Amino acid sequence: MSTCSKSISSSSEDDSELRRGPWTLEEDSLLIHYIAHNGEGRWNLLAKRSGLRRTGKSCRLRWLNYLKPDVKRGNLSPQEQLLILELHCKWGNRWSKIAQHLPGRTDNEIKNYWRTRVQKQARHLKIDTNSIAFQDIIRNYWMPRLIQKIEESSSSGVLFQNSAIPQPLDSAYQHSVTTAPAQVVMQGPLCLSETIQSLDHHEQNPESESMNVLQIPQFSECPTSQFHAKVNNDDGTFVKDYYYADNNSYDVEAFNLETCGTWMGYGK
DNA sequence: AACCAATGCAACCGCCTGAGG
DNA sequence: TCCTCAGGCGGTTGCATTGGT
Protein backbone atom coordinates (compact mmCIF):
# COMPACT_ATOMS: atom_id res chain seq x y z
CA MET A 1 0.00 0.00 0.00
CA SER A 2 1.10 3.52 -0.40
CA THR A 3 0.55 5.34 2.79
CA CYS A 4 0.74 9.05 3.10
CA SER A 5 3.83 8.72 5.23
CA LYS A 6 5.53 6.73 2.53
CA SER A 7 4.78 9.26 -0.11
CA ILE A 8 5.93 11.94 2.24
CA SER A 9 9.17 10.23 3.01
CA SER A 10 9.85 9.84 -0.67
CA SER A 11 10.42 13.52 -0.93
CA SER A 12 12.46 15.52 1.49
CA GLU A 13 10.94 18.63 -0.06
CA ASP A 14 7.48 17.46 0.98
CA ASP A 15 8.80 16.70 4.44
CA SER A 16 9.66 20.31 4.99
CA GLU A 17 6.24 21.42 3.84
CA LEU A 18 4.11 19.12 5.92
CA ARG A 19 3.30 20.09 9.46
CA ARG A 20 3.22 17.62 12.34
CA GLY A 21 2.49 17.76 16.01
CA PRO A 22 -0.23 19.64 17.85
CA TRP A 23 -2.85 21.43 15.83
CA THR A 24 -3.20 25.19 16.03
CA LEU A 25 -6.47 27.09 16.30
CA GLU A 26 -5.99 28.33 12.75
CA GLU A 27 -5.63 24.80 11.45
CA ASP A 28 -8.68 23.64 13.36
CA SER A 29 -10.64 26.54 11.96
CA LEU A 30 -9.51 25.79 8.40
CA LEU A 31 -10.51 22.14 8.76
CA ILE A 32 -13.89 22.92 10.28
CA HIS A 33 -14.73 25.43 7.60
CA TYR A 34 -13.62 23.16 4.80
CA ILE A 35 -15.73 20.27 6.08
CA ALA A 36 -18.68 22.55 6.67
CA HIS A 37 -18.64 23.48 3.00
CA ASN A 38 -17.46 20.27 1.40
CA GLY A 39 -18.26 17.50 3.82
CA GLU A 40 -16.11 14.71 5.20
CA GLY A 41 -14.16 12.12 3.26
CA ARG A 42 -11.56 12.25 0.51
CA TRP A 43 -9.09 13.19 3.21
CA ASN A 44 -6.03 13.51 1.02
CA LEU A 45 -7.89 15.76 -1.33
CA LEU A 46 -9.21 17.69 1.63
CA ALA A 47 -5.69 18.10 2.97
CA LYS A 48 -4.52 19.54 -0.32
CA ARG A 49 -7.47 21.78 -1.09
CA SER A 50 -8.06 23.13 2.37
CA GLY A 51 -4.64 24.71 2.48
CA LEU A 52 -3.70 22.64 5.49
CA ARG A 53 -0.12 21.45 5.37
CA ARG A 54 -1.12 18.16 6.94
CA THR A 55 -1.55 14.64 5.70
CA GLY A 56 -5.03 13.42 4.95
CA LYS A 57 -4.71 10.95 7.77
CA SER A 58 -3.84 13.67 10.21
CA CYS A 59 -6.86 15.71 9.12
CA ARG A 60 -9.16 12.73 9.47
CA LEU A 61 -7.86 11.92 12.92
CA ARG A 62 -8.14 15.50 14.11
CA TRP A 63 -11.71 15.73 12.86
CA LEU A 64 -12.92 12.40 14.17
CA ASN A 65 -11.22 12.54 17.55
CA TYR A 66 -11.52 16.17 18.40
CA LEU A 67 -13.35 18.56 16.12
CA LYS A 68 -16.44 16.64 15.10
CA PRO A 69 -19.43 18.30 16.80
CA ASP A 70 -20.82 15.17 18.41
CA VAL A 71 -17.56 14.22 20.08
CA LYS A 72 -18.19 14.08 23.80
CA ARG A 73 -15.51 15.50 26.05
CA GLY A 74 -14.83 14.94 29.69
CA ASN A 75 -14.69 12.01 32.05
CA LEU A 76 -16.35 8.76 31.22
CA SER A 77 -19.47 8.12 33.25
CA PRO A 78 -19.74 4.98 35.38
CA GLN A 79 -22.18 3.60 32.82
CA GLU A 80 -19.71 4.18 30.05
CA GLN A 81 -16.87 2.66 32.03
CA LEU A 82 -18.97 -0.36 32.80
CA LEU A 83 -19.87 -0.82 29.19
CA ILE A 84 -16.26 -0.53 28.11
CA LEU A 85 -15.20 -3.18 30.57
CA GLU A 86 -17.90 -5.55 29.51
CA LEU A 87 -17.43 -5.02 25.81
CA HIS A 88 -13.69 -5.40 26.15
CA CYS A 89 -14.22 -8.73 27.90
CA LYS A 90 -16.22 -9.73 24.89
CA TRP A 91 -14.34 -8.25 21.98
CA GLY A 92 -10.86 -7.50 23.23
CA ASN A 93 -9.02 -4.55 21.75
CA ARG A 94 -11.62 -3.85 19.10
CA TRP A 95 -11.72 -0.21 20.07
CA SER A 96 -13.71 1.07 17.17
CA LYS A 97 -16.30 -1.64 17.66
CA ILE A 98 -16.54 -0.78 21.32
CA ALA A 99 -16.76 2.90 20.49
CA GLN A 100 -19.78 2.27 18.30
CA HIS A 101 -21.70 1.48 21.46
CA LEU A 102 -20.63 4.63 23.24
CA PRO A 103 -22.11 7.57 21.37
CA GLY A 104 -19.79 10.53 21.25
CA ARG A 105 -16.79 8.60 22.44
CA THR A 106 -13.94 7.83 20.10
CA ASP A 107 -11.94 4.66 19.76
CA ASN A 108 -8.86 6.63 20.68
CA GLU A 109 -10.42 7.85 23.90
CA ILE A 110 -11.55 4.39 24.88
CA LYS A 111 -8.17 2.96 24.04
CA ASN A 112 -6.49 5.60 26.17
CA TYR A 113 -8.89 4.89 29.02
CA TRP A 114 -8.05 1.23 28.87
CA ARG A 115 -4.33 1.75 28.73
CA THR A 116 -4.09 4.44 31.37
CA ARG A 117 -6.67 3.21 33.87
CA VAL A 118 -7.19 -0.47 33.36
CA GLN A 119 -3.74 -1.63 32.38
CA LYS A 120 -2.27 0.38 35.19
CA GLN A 121 -4.14 -1.76 37.68
CA ALA A 122 -2.96 -4.90 35.99
CA ARG A 123 0.60 -3.70 36.35
CA HIS A 124 0.08 -3.00 40.03
CA LEU A 125 -1.30 -6.47 40.53
CA LYS A 126 1.48 -7.88 38.41
CA ILE A 127 -0.87 -9.78 36.18
CA ASP A 128 -1.52 -9.72 32.50
CA THR A 129 -4.58 -7.81 31.32
CA ASN A 130 -5.36 -10.65 28.96
CA SER A 131 -5.27 -13.23 31.70
CA ILE A 132 -8.35 -14.89 33.06
CA ALA A 133 -7.25 -13.74 36.49
CA PHE A 134 -7.49 -10.10 35.52
CA GLN A 135 -10.81 -10.61 33.81
CA ASP A 136 -12.04 -12.15 37.02
CA ILE A 137 -11.03 -9.04 38.87
CA ILE A 138 -12.83 -6.87 36.38
CA ARG A 139 -15.98 -8.91 36.46
CA ASN A 140 -16.10 -9.68 40.13
CA TYR A 141 -14.67 -6.58 41.66
CA TRP A 142 -14.60 -3.61 39.38
CA MET A 143 -17.92 -4.04 37.62
CA PRO A 144 -19.91 -4.52 40.81
CA ARG A 145 -18.30 -1.35 42.08
CA LEU A 146 -19.41 0.58 39.04
CA ILE A 147 -22.87 -0.87 39.23
CA GLN A 148 -23.12 0.09 42.84
CA LYS A 149 -22.04 3.62 42.00
CA ILE A 150 -24.54 3.87 39.21
CA GLU A 151 -27.25 2.72 41.51
CA GLU A 152 -26.26 5.13 44.22
CA SER A 153 -26.33 8.03 41.82
CA SER A 154 -29.72 7.08 40.52
CA SER A 155 -32.27 8.93 42.60
CA SER A 156 -35.23 7.13 41.09
CA GLY A 157 -33.71 3.73 41.39
CA VAL A 158 -34.16 3.29 37.65
CA LEU A 159 -30.97 2.90 35.76
CA PHE A 160 -30.20 3.70 32.18
CA GLN A 161 -32.66 6.27 31.09
CA ASN A 162 -33.00 6.27 27.37
CA SER A 163 -30.27 8.84 27.00
CA ALA A 164 -27.85 6.62 28.83
CA ILE A 165 -28.60 3.41 27.08
CA PRO A 166 -25.65 2.24 25.09
CA GLN A 167 -26.86 2.70 21.59
CA PRO A 168 -25.47 0.83 18.65
CA LEU A 169 -25.36 3.04 15.65
CA ASP A 170 -27.54 0.97 13.42
CA SER A 171 -30.82 2.54 12.63
CA ALA A 172 -32.95 -0.45 13.51
CA TYR A 173 -31.78 -0.29 17.08
CA GLN A 174 -32.14 3.47 17.20
CA HIS A 175 -35.66 2.99 16.03
CA SER A 176 -36.41 0.42 18.67
CA VAL A 177 -35.29 2.59 21.53
CA THR A 178 -36.90 5.75 20.30
CA THR A 179 -40.25 4.26 19.51
CA ALA A 180 -40.71 2.49 22.80
CA PRO A 181 -39.49 3.50 26.21
CA ALA A 182 -36.88 1.21 27.65
CA GLN A 183 -38.08 -0.95 30.44
CA VAL A 184 -35.73 -1.73 33.21
CA VAL A 185 -35.90 -5.07 34.88
CA MET A 186 -34.29 -5.03 38.25
CA GLN A 187 -32.72 -8.29 39.12
CA GLY A 188 -30.59 -9.84 41.76
CA PRO A 189 -26.86 -9.98 41.51
CA LEU A 190 -25.66 -10.94 38.11
CA CYS A 191 -23.16 -9.95 35.53
CA LEU A 192 -23.86 -7.18 33.12
CA SER A 193 -23.15 -9.73 30.45
CA GLU A 194 -26.84 -10.11 30.08
CA THR A 195 -27.13 -6.55 28.94
CA ILE A 196 -24.45 -7.19 26.42
CA GLN A 197 -26.06 -10.40 25.41
CA SER A 198 -29.10 -8.33 24.66
CA LEU A 199 -26.98 -6.19 22.37
CA ASP A 200 -25.67 -9.33 20.75
CA HIS A 201 -29.09 -10.70 20.37
CA HIS A 202 -30.17 -7.51 18.77
CA GLU A 203 -27.27 -7.54 16.36
CA GLN A 204 -28.38 -10.93 15.23
CA ASN A 205 -32.09 -10.22 15.42
CA PRO A 206 -32.54 -6.52 14.80
CA GLU A 207 -36.30 -6.85 14.67
CA SER A 208 -36.48 -8.33 18.12
CA GLU A 209 -38.60 -6.52 20.66
CA SER A 210 -36.39 -7.73 23.44
CA MET A 211 -34.03 -4.83 23.04
CA ASN A 212 -36.40 -2.69 24.96
CA VAL A 213 -35.86 -4.71 28.06
CA LEU A 214 -32.53 -4.14 29.67
CA GLN A 215 -31.39 -6.63 32.23
CA ILE A 216 -29.84 -4.43 34.80
CA PRO A 217 -27.94 -6.05 37.60
CA GLN A 218 -29.01 -4.79 40.93
CA PHE A 219 -27.16 -4.88 44.16
CA SER A 220 -29.54 -3.29 46.53
CA GLU A 221 -30.21 -6.65 48.05
CA CYS A 222 -26.66 -6.70 49.27
CA PRO A 223 -25.27 -4.75 52.16
CA THR A 224 -23.30 -1.76 50.99
CA SER A 225 -19.98 -3.27 51.76
CA GLN A 226 -20.71 -6.65 50.35
CA PHE A 227 -21.26 -8.00 46.92
CA HIS A 228 -21.90 -11.44 45.59
CA ALA A 229 -19.42 -12.42 43.01
CA LYS A 230 -19.61 -15.42 40.82
CA VAL A 231 -16.15 -16.80 40.58
CA ASN A 232 -15.38 -18.19 37.22
CA ASN A 233 -15.90 -21.79 37.97
CA ASP A 234 -16.48 -23.67 34.81
CA ASP A 235 -19.97 -24.54 35.92
CA GLY A 236 -20.63 -20.92 36.78
CA THR A 237 -21.62 -21.74 40.31
CA PHE A 238 -21.94 -19.06 42.88
CA VAL A 239 -19.13 -19.51 45.30
CA LYS A 240 -19.07 -16.97 48.06
CA ASP A 241 -19.67 -13.41 49.15
CA TYR A 242 -16.93 -10.90 48.94
CA TYR A 243 -16.44 -7.76 50.91
CA TYR A 244 -14.75 -4.55 50.07
CA ALA A 245 -13.99 -1.40 51.94
CA ASP A 246 -16.64 1.14 51.27
CA ASN A 247 -15.54 4.37 49.78
CA ASN A 248 -17.59 6.32 47.36
CA SER A 249 -15.32 6.09 44.43
CA TYR A 250 -15.99 3.97 41.42
CA ASP A 251 -13.02 4.75 39.28
CA VAL A 252 -10.38 2.13 39.21
CA GLU A 253 -7.72 4.30 40.76
CA ALA A 254 -9.61 4.37 43.99
CA PHE A 255 -9.97 0.66 44.24
CA ASN A 256 -8.46 -0.99 47.20
CA LEU A 257 -6.04 -3.02 45.22
CA GLU A 258 -4.67 -4.80 48.20
CA THR A 259 -8.11 -6.06 49.10
CA CYS A 260 -8.86 -6.89 45.53
CA GLY A 261 -5.60 -8.66 45.01
CA THR A 262 -5.96 -10.52 48.26
CA TRP A 263 -9.36 -11.98 47.70
CA MET A 264 -8.48 -12.87 44.19
CA GLY A 265 -5.30 -14.40 45.41
CA TYR A 266 -2.99 -12.17 43.44
CA GLY A 267 -0.52 -9.42 43.99
CA LYS A 268 0.58 -10.30 47.48
C1' DA B 1 10.90 26.93 44.79
C1' DA B 2 12.95 23.54 42.10
C1' DC B 3 13.38 19.23 40.49
C1' DC B 4 11.85 14.72 39.05
C1' DA B 5 8.75 10.96 38.11
C1' DA B 6 4.26 9.56 36.88
C1' DT B 7 0.30 10.26 34.31
C1' DG B 8 -3.05 11.37 30.60
C1' DC B 9 -4.00 12.19 26.12
C1' DA B 10 -3.38 14.00 21.36
C1' DA B 11 -1.12 12.67 17.49
C1' DC B 12 1.59 9.66 14.68
C1' DC B 13 2.97 5.16 12.57
C1' DG B 14 2.53 1.09 10.10
C1' DC B 15 -0.34 -2.51 8.70
C1' DC B 16 -4.64 -4.22 6.78
C1' DT B 17 -8.74 -4.16 3.92
C1' DG B 18 -11.86 -3.09 0.36
C1' DA B 19 -13.04 -0.48 -3.72
C1' DG B 20 -12.09 0.78 -8.24
C1' DG B 21 -9.52 0.78 -12.50
C1' DT C 1 -6.39 -11.11 -11.59
C1' DC C 2 -3.44 -7.67 -10.30
C1' DC C 3 -2.31 -3.09 -8.83
C1' DT C 4 -3.05 1.27 -6.63
C1' DC C 5 -5.07 4.07 -3.42
C1' DA C 6 -7.93 5.87 0.44
C1' DG C 7 -9.60 5.00 4.64
C1' DG C 8 -9.74 2.49 8.96
C1' DC C 9 -7.69 0.27 12.83
C1' DG C 10 -4.70 -0.93 16.78
C1' DG C 11 -0.29 0.05 18.76
C1' DT C 12 3.05 3.40 20.09
C1' DT C 13 5.19 7.78 21.03
C1' DG C 14 5.93 12.46 22.66
C1' DC C 15 4.81 16.12 25.37
C1' DA C 16 2.21 18.94 28.64
C1' DT C 17 0.42 18.59 33.11
C1' DT C 18 0.20 17.04 37.78
C1' DG C 19 1.80 15.40 42.09
C1' DG C 20 5.34 14.20 45.26
C1' DT C 21 9.75 15.09 47.48
Coordinates of C-alpha atoms (C1' of nucleotides) in Angstrom, one line a residue:
Chain A
M1 CA 0.0 0.0 0.0
S2 CA 1.1 3.5 -0.4
T3 CA 0.5 5.3 2.8
C4 CA 0.7 9.0 3.1
S5 CA 3.8 8.7 5.2
K6 CA 5.5 6.7 2.5
S7 CA 4.8 9.3 -0.1
I8 CA 5.9 11.9 2.2
S9 CA 9.2 10.2 3.0
S10 CA 9.9 9.8 -0.7
S11 CA 10.4 13.5 -0.9
S12 CA 12.5 15.5 1.5
E13 CA 10.9 18.6 -0.1
D14 CA 7.5 17.5 1.0
D15 CA 8.8 16.7 4.4
S16 CA 9.7 20.3 5.0
E17 CA 6.2 21.4 3.8
L18 CA 4.1 19.1 5.9
R19 CA 3.3 20.1 9.5
R20 CA 3.2 17.6 12.3
G21 CA 2.5 17.8 16.0
P22 CA -0.2 19.6 17.9
W23 CA -2.9 21.4 15.8
T24 CA -3.2 25.2 16.0
L25 CA -6.5 27.1 16.3
E26 CA -6.0 28.3 12.8
E27 CA -5.6 24.8 11.4
D28 CA -8.7 23.6 13.4
S29 CA -10.6 26.5 12.0
L30 CA -9.5 25.8 8.4
L31 CA -10.5 22.1 8.8
I32 CA -13.9 22.9 10.3
H33 CA -14.7 25.4 7.6
Y34 CA -13.6 23.2 4.8
I35 CA -15.7 20.3 6.1
A36 CA -18.7 22.6 6.7
H37 CA -18.6 23.5 3.0
N38 CA -17.5 20.3 1.4
G39 CA -18.3 17.5 3.8
E40 CA -16.1 14.7 5.2
G41 CA -14.2 12.1 3.3
R42 CA -11.6 12.2 0.5
W43 CA -9.1 13.2 3.2
N44 CA -6.0 13.5 1.0
L45 CA -7.9 15.8 -1.3
L46 CA -9.2 17.7 1.6
A47 CA -5.7 18.1 3.0
K48 CA -4.5 19.5 -0.3
R49 CA -7.5 21.8 -1.1
S50 CA -8.1 23.1 2.4
G51 CA -4.6 24.7 2.5
L52 CA -3.7 22.6 5.5
R53 CA -0.1 21.5 5.4
R54 CA -1.1 18.2 6.9
T55 CA -1.5 14.6 5.7
G56 CA -5.0 13.4 5.0
K57 CA -4.7 10.9 7.8
S58 CA -3.8 13.7 10.2
C59 CA -6.9 15.7 9.1
R60 CA -9.2 12.7 9.5
L61 CA -7.9 11.9 12.9
R62 CA -8.1 15.5 14.1
W63 CA -11.7 15.7 12.9
L64 CA -12.9 12.4 14.2
N65 CA -11.2 12.5 17.6
Y66 CA -11.5 16.2 18.4
L67 CA -13.4 18.6 16.1
K68 CA -16.4 16.6 15.1
P69 CA -19.4 18.3 16.8
D70 CA -20.8 15.2 18.4
V71 CA -17.6 14.2 20.1
K72 CA -18.2 14.1 23.8
R73 CA -15.5 15.5 26.0
G74 CA -14.8 14.9 29.7
N75 CA -14.7 12.0 32.0
L76 CA -16.4 8.8 31.2
S77 CA -19.5 8.1 33.2
P78 CA -19.7 5.0 35.4
Q79 CA -22.2 3.6 32.8
E80 CA -19.7 4.2 30.1
Q81 CA -16.9 2.7 32.0
L82 CA -19.0 -0.4 32.8
L83 CA -19.9 -0.8 29.2
I84 CA -16.3 -0.5 28.1
L85 CA -15.2 -3.2 30.6
E86 CA -17.9 -5.6 29.5
L87 CA -17.4 -5.0 25.8
H88 CA -13.7 -5.4 26.2
C89 CA -14.2 -8.7 27.9
K90 CA -16.2 -9.7 24.9
W91 CA -14.3 -8.3 22.0
G92 CA -10.9 -7.5 23.2
N93 CA -9.0 -4.6 21.8
R94 CA -11.6 -3.8 19.1
W95 CA -11.7 -0.2 20.1
S96 CA -13.7 1.1 17.2
K97 CA -16.3 -1.6 17.7
I98 CA -16.5 -0.8 21.3
A99 CA -16.8 2.9 20.5
Q100 CA -19.8 2.3 18.3
H101 CA -21.7 1.5 21.5
L102 CA -20.6 4.6 23.2
P103 CA -22.1 7.6 21.4
G104 CA -19.8 10.5 21.2
R105 CA -16.8 8.6 22.4
T106 CA -13.9 7.8 20.1
D107 CA -11.9 4.7 19.8
N108 CA -8.9 6.6 20.7
E109 CA -10.4 7.8 23.9
I110 CA -11.6 4.4 24.9
K111 CA -8.2 3.0 24.0
N112 CA -6.5 5.6 26.2
Y113 CA -8.9 4.9 29.0
W114 CA -8.1 1.2 28.9
R115 CA -4.3 1.8 28.7
T116 CA -4.1 4.4 31.4
R117 CA -6.7 3.2 33.9
V118 CA -7.2 -0.5 33.4
Q119 CA -3.7 -1.6 32.4
K120 CA -2.3 0.4 35.2
Q121 CA -4.1 -1.8 37.7
A122 CA -3.0 -4.9 36.0
R123 CA 0.6 -3.7 36.4
H124 CA 0.1 -3.0 40.0
L125 CA -1.3 -6.5 40.5
K126 CA 1.5 -7.9 38.4
I127 CA -0.9 -9.8 36.2
D128 CA -1.5 -9.7 32.5
T129 CA -4.6 -7.8 31.3
N130 CA -5.4 -10.7 29.0
S131 CA -5.3 -13.2 31.7
I132 CA -8.4 -14.9 33.1
A133 CA -7.3 -13.7 36.5
F134 CA -7.5 -10.1 35.5
Q135 CA -10.8 -10.6 33.8
D136 CA -12.0 -12.2 37.0
I137 CA -11.0 -9.0 38.9
I138 CA -12.8 -6.9 36.4
R139 CA -16.0 -8.9 36.5
N140 CA -16.1 -9.7 40.1
Y141 CA -14.7 -6.6 41.7
W142 CA -14.6 -3.6 39.4
M143 CA -17.9 -4.0 37.6
P144 CA -19.9 -4.5 40.8
R145 CA -18.3 -1.4 42.1
L146 CA -19.4 0.6 39.0
I147 CA -22.9 -0.9 39.2
Q148 CA -23.1 0.1 42.8
K149 CA -22.0 3.6 42.0
I150 CA -24.5 3.9 39.2
E151 CA -27.2 2.7 41.5
E152 CA -26.3 5.1 44.2
S153 CA -26.3 8.0 41.8
S154 CA -29.7 7.1 40.5
S155 CA -32.3 8.9 42.6
S156 CA -35.2 7.1 41.1
G157 CA -33.7 3.7 41.4
V158 CA -34.2 3.3 37.7
L159 CA -31.0 2.9 35.8
F160 CA -30.2 3.7 32.2
Q161 CA -32.7 6.3 31.1
N162 CA -33.0 6.3 27.4
S163 CA -30.3 8.8 27.0
A164 CA -27.9 6.6 28.8
I165 CA -28.6 3.4 27.1
P166 CA -25.7 2.2 25.1
Q167 CA -26.9 2.7 21.6
P168 CA -25.5 0.8 18.7
L169 CA -25.4 3.0 15.6
D170 CA -27.5 1.0 13.4
S171 CA -30.8 2.5 12.6
A172 CA -33.0 -0.5 13.5
Y173 CA -31.8 -0.3 17.1
Q174 CA -32.1 3.5 17.2
H175 CA -35.7 3.0 16.0
S176 CA -36.4 0.4 18.7
V177 CA -35.3 2.6 21.5
T178 CA -36.9 5.8 20.3
T179 CA -40.3 4.3 19.5
A180 CA -40.7 2.5 22.8
P181 CA -39.5 3.5 26.2
A182 CA -36.9 1.2 27.7
Q183 CA -38.1 -0.9 30.4
V184 CA -35.7 -1.7 33.2
V185 CA -35.9 -5.1 34.9
M186 CA -34.3 -5.0 38.3
Q187 CA -32.7 -8.3 39.1
G188 CA -30.6 -9.8 41.8
P189 CA -26.9 -10.0 41.5
L190 CA -25.7 -10.9 38.1
C191 CA -23.2 -9.9 35.5
L192 CA -23.9 -7.2 33.1
S193 CA -23.1 -9.7 30.5
E194 CA -26.8 -10.1 30.1
T195 CA -27.1 -6.6 28.9
I196 CA -24.4 -7.2 26.4
Q197 CA -26.1 -10.4 25.4
S198 CA -29.1 -8.3 24.7
L199 CA -27.0 -6.2 22.4
D200 CA -25.7 -9.3 20.7
H201 CA -29.1 -10.7 20.4
H202 CA -30.2 -7.5 18.8
E203 CA -27.3 -7.5 16.4
Q204 CA -28.4 -10.9 15.2
N205 CA -32.1 -10.2 15.4
P206 CA -32.5 -6.5 14.8
E207 CA -36.3 -6.9 14.7
S208 CA -36.5 -8.3 18.1
E209 CA -38.6 -6.5 20.7
S210 CA -36.4 -7.7 23.4
M211 CA -34.0 -4.8 23.0
N212 CA -36.4 -2.7 25.0
V213 CA -35.9 -4.7 28.1
L214 CA -32.5 -4.1 29.7
Q215 CA -31.4 -6.6 32.2
I216 CA -29.8 -4.4 34.8
P217 CA -27.9 -6.0 37.6
Q218 CA -29.0 -4.8 40.9
F219 CA -27.2 -4.9 44.2
S220 CA -29.5 -3.3 46.5
E221 CA -30.2 -6.6 48.1
C222 CA -26.7 -6.7 49.3
P223 CA -25.3 -4.7 52.2
T224 CA -23.3 -1.8 51.0
S225 CA -20.0 -3.3 51.8
Q226 CA -20.7 -6.6 50.3
F227 CA -21.3 -8.0 46.9
H228 CA -21.9 -11.4 45.6
A229 CA -19.4 -12.4 43.0
K230 CA -19.6 -15.4 40.8
V231 CA -16.2 -16.8 40.6
N232 CA -15.4 -18.2 37.2
N233 CA -15.9 -21.8 38.0
D234 CA -16.5 -23.7 34.8
D235 CA -20.0 -24.5 35.9
G236 CA -20.6 -20.9 36.8
T237 CA -21.6 -21.7 40.3
F238 CA -21.9 -19.1 42.9
V239 CA -19.1 -19.5 45.3
K240 CA -19.1 -17.0 48.1
D241 CA -19.7 -13.4 49.2
Y242 CA -16.9 -10.9 48.9
Y243 CA -16.4 -7.8 50.9
Y244 CA -14.8 -4.5 50.1
A245 CA -14.0 -1.4 51.9
D246 CA -16.6 1.1 51.3
N247 CA -15.5 4.4 49.8
N248 CA -17.6 6.3 47.4
S249 CA -15.3 6.1 44.4
Y250 CA -16.0 4.0 41.4
D251 CA -13.0 4.8 39.3
V252 CA -10.4 2.1 39.2
E253 CA -7.7 4.3 40.8
A254 CA -9.6 4.4 44.0
F255 CA -10.0 0.7 44.2
N256 CA -8.5 -1.0 47.2
L257 CA -6.0 -3.0 45.2
E258 CA -4.7 -4.8 48.2
T259 CA -8.1 -6.1 49.1
C260 CA -8.9 -6.9 45.5
G261 CA -5.6 -8.7 45.0
T262 CA -6.0 -10.5 48.3
W263 CA -9.4 -12.0 47.7
M264 CA -8.5 -12.9 44.2
G265 CA -5.3 -14.4 45.4
Y266 CA -3.0 -12.2 43.4
G267 CA -0.5 -9.4 44.0
K268 CA 0.6 -10.3 47.5
Chain B
dA1 C1' 10.9 26.9 44.8
dA2 C1' 13.0 23.5 42.1
dC3 C1' 13.4 19.2 40.5
dC4 C1' 11.9 14.7 39.0
dA5 C1' 8.7 11.0 38.1
dA6 C1' 4.3 9.6 36.9
dT7 C1' 0.3 10.3 34.3
dG8 C1' -3.0 11.4 30.6
dC9 C1' -4.0 12.2 26.1
dA10 C1' -3.4 14.0 21.4
dA11 C1' -1.1 12.7 17.5
dC12 C1' 1.6 9.7 14.7
dC13 C1' 3.0 5.2 12.6
dG14 C1' 2.5 1.1 10.1
dC15 C1' -0.3 -2.5 8.7
dC16 C1' -4.6 -4.2 6.8
dT17 C1' -8.7 -4.2 3.9
dG18 C1' -11.9 -3.1 0.4
dA19 C1' -13.0 -0.5 -3.7
dG20 C1' -12.1 0.8 -8.2
dG21 C1' -9.5 0.8 -12.5
Chain C
dT1 C1' -6.4 -11.1 -11.6
dC2 C1' -3.4 -7.7 -10.3
dC3 C1' -2.3 -3.1 -8.8
dT4 C1' -3.0 1.3 -6.6
dC5 C1' -5.1 4.1 -3.4
dA6 C1' -7.9 5.9 0.4
dG7 C1' -9.6 5.0 4.6
dG8 C1' -9.7 2.5 9.0
dC9 C1' -7.7 0.3 12.8
dG10 C1' -4.7 -0.9 16.8
dG11 C1' -0.3 0.0 18.8
dT12 C1' 3.0 3.4 20.1
dT13 C1' 5.2 7.8 21.0
dG14 C1' 5.9 12.5 22.7
dC15 C1' 4.8 16.1 25.4
dA16 C1' 2.2 18.9 28.6
dT17 C1' 0.4 18.6 33.1
dT18 C1' 0.2 17.0 37.8
dG19 C1' 1.8 15.4 42.1
dG20 C1' 5.3 14.2 45.3
dT21 C1' 9.8 15.1 47.5

